[in-house]
mmCIF file of C-alpha atoms in Angstrom:
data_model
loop_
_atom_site.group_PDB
_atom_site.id
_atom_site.type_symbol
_atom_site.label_atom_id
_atom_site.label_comp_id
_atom_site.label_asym_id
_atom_site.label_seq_id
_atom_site.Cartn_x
_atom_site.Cartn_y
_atom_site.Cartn_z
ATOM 1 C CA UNK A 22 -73.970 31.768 -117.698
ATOM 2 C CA UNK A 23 -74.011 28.053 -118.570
ATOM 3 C CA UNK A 24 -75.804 26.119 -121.344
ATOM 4 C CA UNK A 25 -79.009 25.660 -122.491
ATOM 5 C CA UNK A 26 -80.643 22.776 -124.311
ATOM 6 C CA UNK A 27 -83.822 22.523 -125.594
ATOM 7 C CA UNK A 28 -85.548 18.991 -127.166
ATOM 8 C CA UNK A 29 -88.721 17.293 -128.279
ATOM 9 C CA UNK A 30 -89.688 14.371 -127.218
ATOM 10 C CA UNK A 31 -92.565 12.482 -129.698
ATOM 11 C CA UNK A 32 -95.655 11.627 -127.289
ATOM 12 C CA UNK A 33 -99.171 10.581 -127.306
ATOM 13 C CA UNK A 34 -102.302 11.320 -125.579
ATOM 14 C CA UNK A 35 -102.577 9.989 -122.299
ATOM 15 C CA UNK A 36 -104.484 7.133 -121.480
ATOM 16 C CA UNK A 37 -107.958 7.300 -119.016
ATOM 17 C CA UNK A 38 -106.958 7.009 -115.424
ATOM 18 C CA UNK A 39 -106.347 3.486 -114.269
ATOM 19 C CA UNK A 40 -109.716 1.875 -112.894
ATOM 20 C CA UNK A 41 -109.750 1.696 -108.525
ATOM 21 C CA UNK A 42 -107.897 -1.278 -107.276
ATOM 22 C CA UNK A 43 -110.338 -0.962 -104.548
ATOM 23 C CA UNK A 44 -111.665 -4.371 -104.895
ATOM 24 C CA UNK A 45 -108.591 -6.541 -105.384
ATOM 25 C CA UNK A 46 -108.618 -7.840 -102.485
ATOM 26 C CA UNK A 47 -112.597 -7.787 -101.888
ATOM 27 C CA UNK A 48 -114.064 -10.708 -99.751
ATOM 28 C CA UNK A 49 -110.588 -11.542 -98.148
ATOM 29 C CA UNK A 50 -109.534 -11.235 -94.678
ATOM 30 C CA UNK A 51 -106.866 -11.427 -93.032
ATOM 31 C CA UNK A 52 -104.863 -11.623 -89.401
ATOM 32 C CA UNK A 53 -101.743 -9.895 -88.602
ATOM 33 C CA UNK A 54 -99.680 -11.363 -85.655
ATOM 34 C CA UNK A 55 -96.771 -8.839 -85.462
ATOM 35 C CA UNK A 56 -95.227 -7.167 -82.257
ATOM 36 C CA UNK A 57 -94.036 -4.785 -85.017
ATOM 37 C CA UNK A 58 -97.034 -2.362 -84.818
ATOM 38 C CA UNK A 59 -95.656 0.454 -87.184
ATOM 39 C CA UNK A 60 -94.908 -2.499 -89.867
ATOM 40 C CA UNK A 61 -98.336 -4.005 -88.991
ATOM 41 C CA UNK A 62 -100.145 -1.176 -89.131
ATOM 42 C CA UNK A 63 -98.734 -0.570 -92.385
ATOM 43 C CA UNK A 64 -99.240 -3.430 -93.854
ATOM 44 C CA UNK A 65 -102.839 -3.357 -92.665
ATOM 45 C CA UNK A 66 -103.967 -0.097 -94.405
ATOM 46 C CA UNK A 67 -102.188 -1.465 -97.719
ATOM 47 C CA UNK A 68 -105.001 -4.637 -97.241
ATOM 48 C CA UNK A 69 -107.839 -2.415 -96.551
ATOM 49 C CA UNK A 70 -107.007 0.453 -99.149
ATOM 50 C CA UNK A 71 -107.509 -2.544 -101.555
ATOM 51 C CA UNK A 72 -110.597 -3.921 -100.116
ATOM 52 C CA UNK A 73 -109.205 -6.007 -97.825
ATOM 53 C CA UNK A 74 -110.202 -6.811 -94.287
ATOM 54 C CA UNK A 75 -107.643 -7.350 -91.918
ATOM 55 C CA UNK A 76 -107.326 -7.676 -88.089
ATOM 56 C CA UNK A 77 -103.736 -7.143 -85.815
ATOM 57 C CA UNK A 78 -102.460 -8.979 -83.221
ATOM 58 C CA UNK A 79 -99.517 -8.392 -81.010
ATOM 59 C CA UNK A 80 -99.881 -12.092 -79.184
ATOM 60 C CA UNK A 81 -101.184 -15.725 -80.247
ATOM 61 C CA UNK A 82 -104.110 -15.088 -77.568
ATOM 62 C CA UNK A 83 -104.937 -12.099 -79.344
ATOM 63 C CA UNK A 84 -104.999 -13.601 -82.733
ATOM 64 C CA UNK A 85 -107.148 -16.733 -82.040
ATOM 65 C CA UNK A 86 -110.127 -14.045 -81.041
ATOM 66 C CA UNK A 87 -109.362 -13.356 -84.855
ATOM 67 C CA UNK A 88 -109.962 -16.705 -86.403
ATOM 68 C CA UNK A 89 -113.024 -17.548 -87.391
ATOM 69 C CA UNK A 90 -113.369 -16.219 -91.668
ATOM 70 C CA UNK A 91 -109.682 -15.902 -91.688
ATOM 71 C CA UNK A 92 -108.436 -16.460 -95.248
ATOM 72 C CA UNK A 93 -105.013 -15.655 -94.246
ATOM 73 C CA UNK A 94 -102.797 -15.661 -91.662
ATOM 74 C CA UNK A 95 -99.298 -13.235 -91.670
ATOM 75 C CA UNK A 96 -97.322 -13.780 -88.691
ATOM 76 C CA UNK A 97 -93.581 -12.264 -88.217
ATOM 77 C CA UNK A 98 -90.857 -14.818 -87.968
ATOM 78 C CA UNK A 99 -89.572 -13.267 -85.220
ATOM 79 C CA UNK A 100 -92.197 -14.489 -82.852
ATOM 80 C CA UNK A 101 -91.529 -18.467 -84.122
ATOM 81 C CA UNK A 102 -90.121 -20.605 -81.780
ATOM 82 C CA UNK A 103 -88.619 -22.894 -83.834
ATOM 83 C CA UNK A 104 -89.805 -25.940 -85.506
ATOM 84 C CA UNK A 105 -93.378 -23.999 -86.190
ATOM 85 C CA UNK A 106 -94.084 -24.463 -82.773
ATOM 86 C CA UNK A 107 -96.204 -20.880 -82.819
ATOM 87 C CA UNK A 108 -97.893 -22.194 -86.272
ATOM 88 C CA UNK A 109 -98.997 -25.427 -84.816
ATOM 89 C CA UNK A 110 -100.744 -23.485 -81.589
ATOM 90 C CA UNK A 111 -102.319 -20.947 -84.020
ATOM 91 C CA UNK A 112 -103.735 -24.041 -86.008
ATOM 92 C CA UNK A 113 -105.240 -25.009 -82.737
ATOM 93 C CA UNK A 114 -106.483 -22.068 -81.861
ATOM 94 C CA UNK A 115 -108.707 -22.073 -84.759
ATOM 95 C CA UNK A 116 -106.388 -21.204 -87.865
ATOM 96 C CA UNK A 117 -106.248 -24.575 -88.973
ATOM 97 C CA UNK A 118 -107.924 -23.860 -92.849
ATOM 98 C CA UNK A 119 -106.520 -20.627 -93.390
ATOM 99 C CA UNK A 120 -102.680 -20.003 -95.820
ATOM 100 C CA UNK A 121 -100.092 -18.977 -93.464
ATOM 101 C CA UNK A 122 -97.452 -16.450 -94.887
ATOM 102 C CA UNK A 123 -94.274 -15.579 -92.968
ATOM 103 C CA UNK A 124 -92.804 -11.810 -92.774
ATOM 104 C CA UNK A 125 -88.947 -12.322 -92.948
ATOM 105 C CA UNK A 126 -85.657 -10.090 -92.467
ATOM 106 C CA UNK A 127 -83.637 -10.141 -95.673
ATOM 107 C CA UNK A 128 -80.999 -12.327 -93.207
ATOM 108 C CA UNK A 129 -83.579 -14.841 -92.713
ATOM 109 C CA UNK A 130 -83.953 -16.093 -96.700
ATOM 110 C CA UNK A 131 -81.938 -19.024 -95.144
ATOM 111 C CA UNK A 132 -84.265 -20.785 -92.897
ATOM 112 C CA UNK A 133 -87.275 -20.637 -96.222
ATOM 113 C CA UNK A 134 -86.753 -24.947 -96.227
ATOM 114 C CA UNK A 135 -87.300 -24.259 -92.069
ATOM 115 C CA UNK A 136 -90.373 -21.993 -92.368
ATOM 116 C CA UNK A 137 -91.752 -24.240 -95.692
ATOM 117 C CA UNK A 138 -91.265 -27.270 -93.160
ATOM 118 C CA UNK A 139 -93.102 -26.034 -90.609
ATOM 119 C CA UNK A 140 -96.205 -25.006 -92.326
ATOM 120 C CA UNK A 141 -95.713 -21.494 -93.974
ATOM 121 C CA UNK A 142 -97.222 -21.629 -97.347
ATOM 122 C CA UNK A 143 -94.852 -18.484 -98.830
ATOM 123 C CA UNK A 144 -93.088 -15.390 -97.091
ATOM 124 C CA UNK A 145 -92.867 -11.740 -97.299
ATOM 125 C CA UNK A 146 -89.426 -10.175 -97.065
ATOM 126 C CA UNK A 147 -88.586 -7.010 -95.819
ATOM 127 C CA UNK A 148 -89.451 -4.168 -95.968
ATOM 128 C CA UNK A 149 -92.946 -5.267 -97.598
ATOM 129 C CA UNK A 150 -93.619 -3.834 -100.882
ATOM 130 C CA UNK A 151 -97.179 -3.336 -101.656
ATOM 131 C CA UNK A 152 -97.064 -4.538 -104.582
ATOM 132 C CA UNK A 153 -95.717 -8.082 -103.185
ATOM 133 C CA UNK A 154 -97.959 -7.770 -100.490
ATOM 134 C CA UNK A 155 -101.083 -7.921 -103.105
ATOM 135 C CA UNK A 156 -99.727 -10.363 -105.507
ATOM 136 C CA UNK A 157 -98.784 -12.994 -102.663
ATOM 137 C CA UNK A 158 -102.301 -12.091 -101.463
ATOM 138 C CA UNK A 159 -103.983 -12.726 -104.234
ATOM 139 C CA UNK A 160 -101.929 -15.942 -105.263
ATOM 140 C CA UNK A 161 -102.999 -17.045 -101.994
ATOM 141 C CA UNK A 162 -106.658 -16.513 -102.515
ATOM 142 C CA UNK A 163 -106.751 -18.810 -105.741
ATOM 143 C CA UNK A 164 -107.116 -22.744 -106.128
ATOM 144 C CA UNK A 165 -104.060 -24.170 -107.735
ATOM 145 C CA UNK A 166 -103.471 -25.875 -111.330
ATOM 146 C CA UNK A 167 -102.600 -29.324 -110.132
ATOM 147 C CA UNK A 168 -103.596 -29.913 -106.918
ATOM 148 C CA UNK A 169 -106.963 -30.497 -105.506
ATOM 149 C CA UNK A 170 -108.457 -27.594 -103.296
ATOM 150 C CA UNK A 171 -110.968 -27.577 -100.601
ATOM 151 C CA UNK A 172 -114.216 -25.798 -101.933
ATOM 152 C CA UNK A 173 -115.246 -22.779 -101.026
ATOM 153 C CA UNK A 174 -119.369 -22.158 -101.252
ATOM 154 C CA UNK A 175 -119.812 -20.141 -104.498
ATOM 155 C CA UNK A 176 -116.132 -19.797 -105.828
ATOM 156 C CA UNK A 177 -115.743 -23.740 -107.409
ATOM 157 C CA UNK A 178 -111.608 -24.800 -107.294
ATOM 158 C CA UNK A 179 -110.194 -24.983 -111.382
ATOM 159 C CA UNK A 180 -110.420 -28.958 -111.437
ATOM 160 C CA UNK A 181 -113.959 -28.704 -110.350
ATOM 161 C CA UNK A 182 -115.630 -26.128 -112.732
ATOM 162 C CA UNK A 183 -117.743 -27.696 -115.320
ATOM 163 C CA UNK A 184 -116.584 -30.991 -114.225
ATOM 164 C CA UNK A 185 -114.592 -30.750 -117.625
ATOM 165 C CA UNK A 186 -111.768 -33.592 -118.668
ATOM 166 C CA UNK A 187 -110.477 -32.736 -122.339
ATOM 167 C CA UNK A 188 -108.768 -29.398 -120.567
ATOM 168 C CA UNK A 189 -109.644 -26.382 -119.181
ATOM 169 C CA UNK A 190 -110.199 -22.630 -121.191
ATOM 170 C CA UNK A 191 -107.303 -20.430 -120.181
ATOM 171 C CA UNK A 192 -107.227 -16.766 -120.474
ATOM 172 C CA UNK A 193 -103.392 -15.657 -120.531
ATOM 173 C CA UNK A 194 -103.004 -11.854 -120.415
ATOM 174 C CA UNK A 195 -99.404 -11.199 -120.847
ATOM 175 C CA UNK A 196 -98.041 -8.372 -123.195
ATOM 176 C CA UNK A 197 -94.278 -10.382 -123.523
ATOM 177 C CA UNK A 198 -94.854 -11.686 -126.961
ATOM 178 C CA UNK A 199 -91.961 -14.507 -126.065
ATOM 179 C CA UNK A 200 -93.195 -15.221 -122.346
ATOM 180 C CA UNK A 201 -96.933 -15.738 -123.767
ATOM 181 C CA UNK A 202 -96.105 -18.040 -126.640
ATOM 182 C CA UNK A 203 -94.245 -20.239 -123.829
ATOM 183 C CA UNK A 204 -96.973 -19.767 -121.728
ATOM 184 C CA UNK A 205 -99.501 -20.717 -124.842
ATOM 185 C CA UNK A 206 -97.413 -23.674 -125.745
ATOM 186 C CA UNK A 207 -96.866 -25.310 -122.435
ATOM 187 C CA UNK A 208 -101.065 -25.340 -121.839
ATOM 188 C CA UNK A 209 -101.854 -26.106 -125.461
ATOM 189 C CA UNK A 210 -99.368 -29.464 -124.947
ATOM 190 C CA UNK A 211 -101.212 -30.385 -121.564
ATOM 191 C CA UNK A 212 -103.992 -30.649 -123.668
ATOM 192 C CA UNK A 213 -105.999 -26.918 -122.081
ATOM 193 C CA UNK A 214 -107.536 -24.274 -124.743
ATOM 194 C CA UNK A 215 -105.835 -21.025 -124.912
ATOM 195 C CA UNK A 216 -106.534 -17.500 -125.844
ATOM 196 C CA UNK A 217 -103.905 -14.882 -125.777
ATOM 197 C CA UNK A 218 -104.225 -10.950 -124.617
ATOM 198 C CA UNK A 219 -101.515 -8.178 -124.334
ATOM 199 C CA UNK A 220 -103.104 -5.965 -121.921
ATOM 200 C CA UNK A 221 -105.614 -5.449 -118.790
ATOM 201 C CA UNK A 222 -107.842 -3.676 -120.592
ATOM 202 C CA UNK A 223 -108.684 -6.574 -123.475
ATOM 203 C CA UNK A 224 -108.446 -9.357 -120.476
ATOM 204 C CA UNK A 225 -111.226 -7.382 -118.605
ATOM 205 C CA UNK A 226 -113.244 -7.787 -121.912
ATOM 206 C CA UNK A 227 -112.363 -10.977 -122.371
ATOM 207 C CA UNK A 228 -113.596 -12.329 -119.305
ATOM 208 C CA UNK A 229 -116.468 -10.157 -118.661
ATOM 209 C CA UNK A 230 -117.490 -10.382 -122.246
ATOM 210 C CA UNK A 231 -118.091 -14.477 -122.528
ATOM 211 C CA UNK A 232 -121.366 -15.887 -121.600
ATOM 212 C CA UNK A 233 -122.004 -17.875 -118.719
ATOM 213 C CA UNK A 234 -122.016 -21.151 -120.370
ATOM 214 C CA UNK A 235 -118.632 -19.794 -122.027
ATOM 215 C CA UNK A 236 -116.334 -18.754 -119.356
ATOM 216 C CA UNK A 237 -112.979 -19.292 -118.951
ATOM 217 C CA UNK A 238 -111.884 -21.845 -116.228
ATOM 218 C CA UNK A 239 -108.844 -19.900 -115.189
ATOM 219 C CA UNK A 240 -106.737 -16.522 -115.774
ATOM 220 C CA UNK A 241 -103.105 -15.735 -115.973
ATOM 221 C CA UNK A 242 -102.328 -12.638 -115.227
ATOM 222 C CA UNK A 243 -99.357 -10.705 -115.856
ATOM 223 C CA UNK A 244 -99.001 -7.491 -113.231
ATOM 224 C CA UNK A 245 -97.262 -5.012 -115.878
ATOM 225 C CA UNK A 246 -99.323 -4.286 -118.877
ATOM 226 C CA UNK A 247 -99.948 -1.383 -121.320
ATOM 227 C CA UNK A 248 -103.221 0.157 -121.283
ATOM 228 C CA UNK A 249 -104.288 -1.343 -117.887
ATOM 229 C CA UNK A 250 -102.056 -3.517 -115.454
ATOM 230 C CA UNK A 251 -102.931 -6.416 -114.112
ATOM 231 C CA UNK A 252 -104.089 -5.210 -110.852
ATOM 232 C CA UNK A 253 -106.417 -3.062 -112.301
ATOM 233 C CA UNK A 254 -107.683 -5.638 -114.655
ATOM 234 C CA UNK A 255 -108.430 -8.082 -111.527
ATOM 235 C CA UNK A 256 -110.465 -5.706 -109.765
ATOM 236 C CA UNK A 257 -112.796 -4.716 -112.800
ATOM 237 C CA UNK A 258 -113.197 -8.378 -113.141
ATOM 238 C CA UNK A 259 -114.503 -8.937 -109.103
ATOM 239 C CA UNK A 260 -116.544 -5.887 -109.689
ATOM 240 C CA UNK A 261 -118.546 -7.054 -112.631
ATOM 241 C CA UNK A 262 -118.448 -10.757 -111.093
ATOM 242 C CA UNK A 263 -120.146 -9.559 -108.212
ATOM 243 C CA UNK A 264 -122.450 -7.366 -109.940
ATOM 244 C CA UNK A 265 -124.064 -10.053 -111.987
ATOM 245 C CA UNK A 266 -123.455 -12.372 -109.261
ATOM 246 C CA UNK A 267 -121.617 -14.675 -110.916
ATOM 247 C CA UNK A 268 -118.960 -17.372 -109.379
ATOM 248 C CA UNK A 269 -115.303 -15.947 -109.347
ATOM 249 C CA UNK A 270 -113.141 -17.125 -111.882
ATOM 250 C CA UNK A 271 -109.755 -17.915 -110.625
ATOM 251 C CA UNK A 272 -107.063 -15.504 -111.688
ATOM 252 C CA UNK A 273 -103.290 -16.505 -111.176
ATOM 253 C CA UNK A 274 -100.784 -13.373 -111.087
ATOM 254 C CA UNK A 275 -97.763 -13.709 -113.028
ATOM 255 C CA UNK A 276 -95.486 -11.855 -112.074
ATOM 256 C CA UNK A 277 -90.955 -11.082 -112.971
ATOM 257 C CA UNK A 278 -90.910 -9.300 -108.999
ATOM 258 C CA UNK A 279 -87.783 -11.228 -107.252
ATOM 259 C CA UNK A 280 -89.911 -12.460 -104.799
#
């Protein structure tokens, strides 16, 4: 009659349910240009289910009615010409200030230098995860570290906030013990402040917890936490921003994902 086995595995309570990630994406928009419509399409309700807006396109002509407010700009590789020579007409066409993202075939991780060359800021491979759909999405929608970005009204870039010069106040939420003290160490050198969290939850608090006059200039944010990931974390934070009305502060995803 076979065997039978019986255990006991040691277990605790489970957690609340993980806050909506309905406003991860909140505020950004974005333009497919795809003659894939089933990956599209897909893509598309992975943007809006996370508050997203986002508009397809099956032909340049039909993107450039899609322009204006465009934060960013997906367009499959398959319809490049070579030498970005479909970029450069959809920067004319009235895409010239929003990120441009490539969707690649897995056979395509060859011509990156080509795409990088010709104006794509980053790429999606295939089939798109959604995941790596939201944290290229959201990497995209924050100023950089280092280099000098072009102000948006209300969300000030990281070099610009407080017009500070002895370093800027980073949160790092990271629950690697050995990846935040590297993390920790390589700011506190380049002269920044630092304060250390190991989960979502306590970077939520963290953030939403400082005064105005006391806010942190930038987050790191790991994606895979305890307690509550990073995702989850990063919309609480754009919900209570927006419901005291307060400037966005930049959040950078760290992330381990191969892309």
């Amino acid at each position: 009659h076979g065997s039978e086995f019986v255990f006991e595995i040691p277990a605790i309570s489970a957690t609340e349910p993980p806050q909506t990630r309905l406003n991860a994406l909140s505020g950004q928009r974005a333009v497919i240009l795809s003659k894939n419509a089933i990956e599209a399409d897909a893509i598309a309700r992975t943007i809006r289910a996370n508050g997203g807006m986002v508009d397809l396109a099956a032909t340049d002509a039909q993107a450039a009615s899609f322009a204006e407010g465009c934060d960013v700009l997906l367009v499959d590789a398959a319809m490049e010409e070579g030498d970005g020579r479909l970029l450069r007409r959809l920067r004319q066409s009235g895409f010239a200030d929003c990120e441009a993202i490539t969707l690649i075939a897995p056979t395509d991780r060859g011509m990156l230098g080509e795409f990088r060359a010709s104006g794509y800021a980053t790429f999606l491979a295939r089939p798109v995860r959604g995941e790596t759909l939201l944290r290229v999405l959201l990497t995209s929608s924050v100023p950089a570290l280092t280099q000098p970005q072009p102000e948006k009204r209300g969300a000030p870039s990281v070099r610009a906030i407080g017009g500070r010069r002895q370093g800027l106040s980073v949160l790092i939420a990271e629950d690697n013990d050995i990846n935040a003290m590297l993390a920790r160490a390589t700011l506190l050198k380049a002269g920044h402040r630092v304060k250390v969290v190991g989960d979502g939850k306590a970077a939520v608090e963290a953030v939403t917890g400082t005064g105005h006059k006391h806010r942190f200039d930038v987050v790191l944010m790991d994606l895979h936490m305890p307690v509550m990931d990073g995702l989850d974390a990063i919309a609480a934070i754009r919900r209570h921003e927006e419901e005291t009305a307060v400037a966005p502060v930049p959040i950078m995803v760290l992330s381990a994902d191969s892309q």
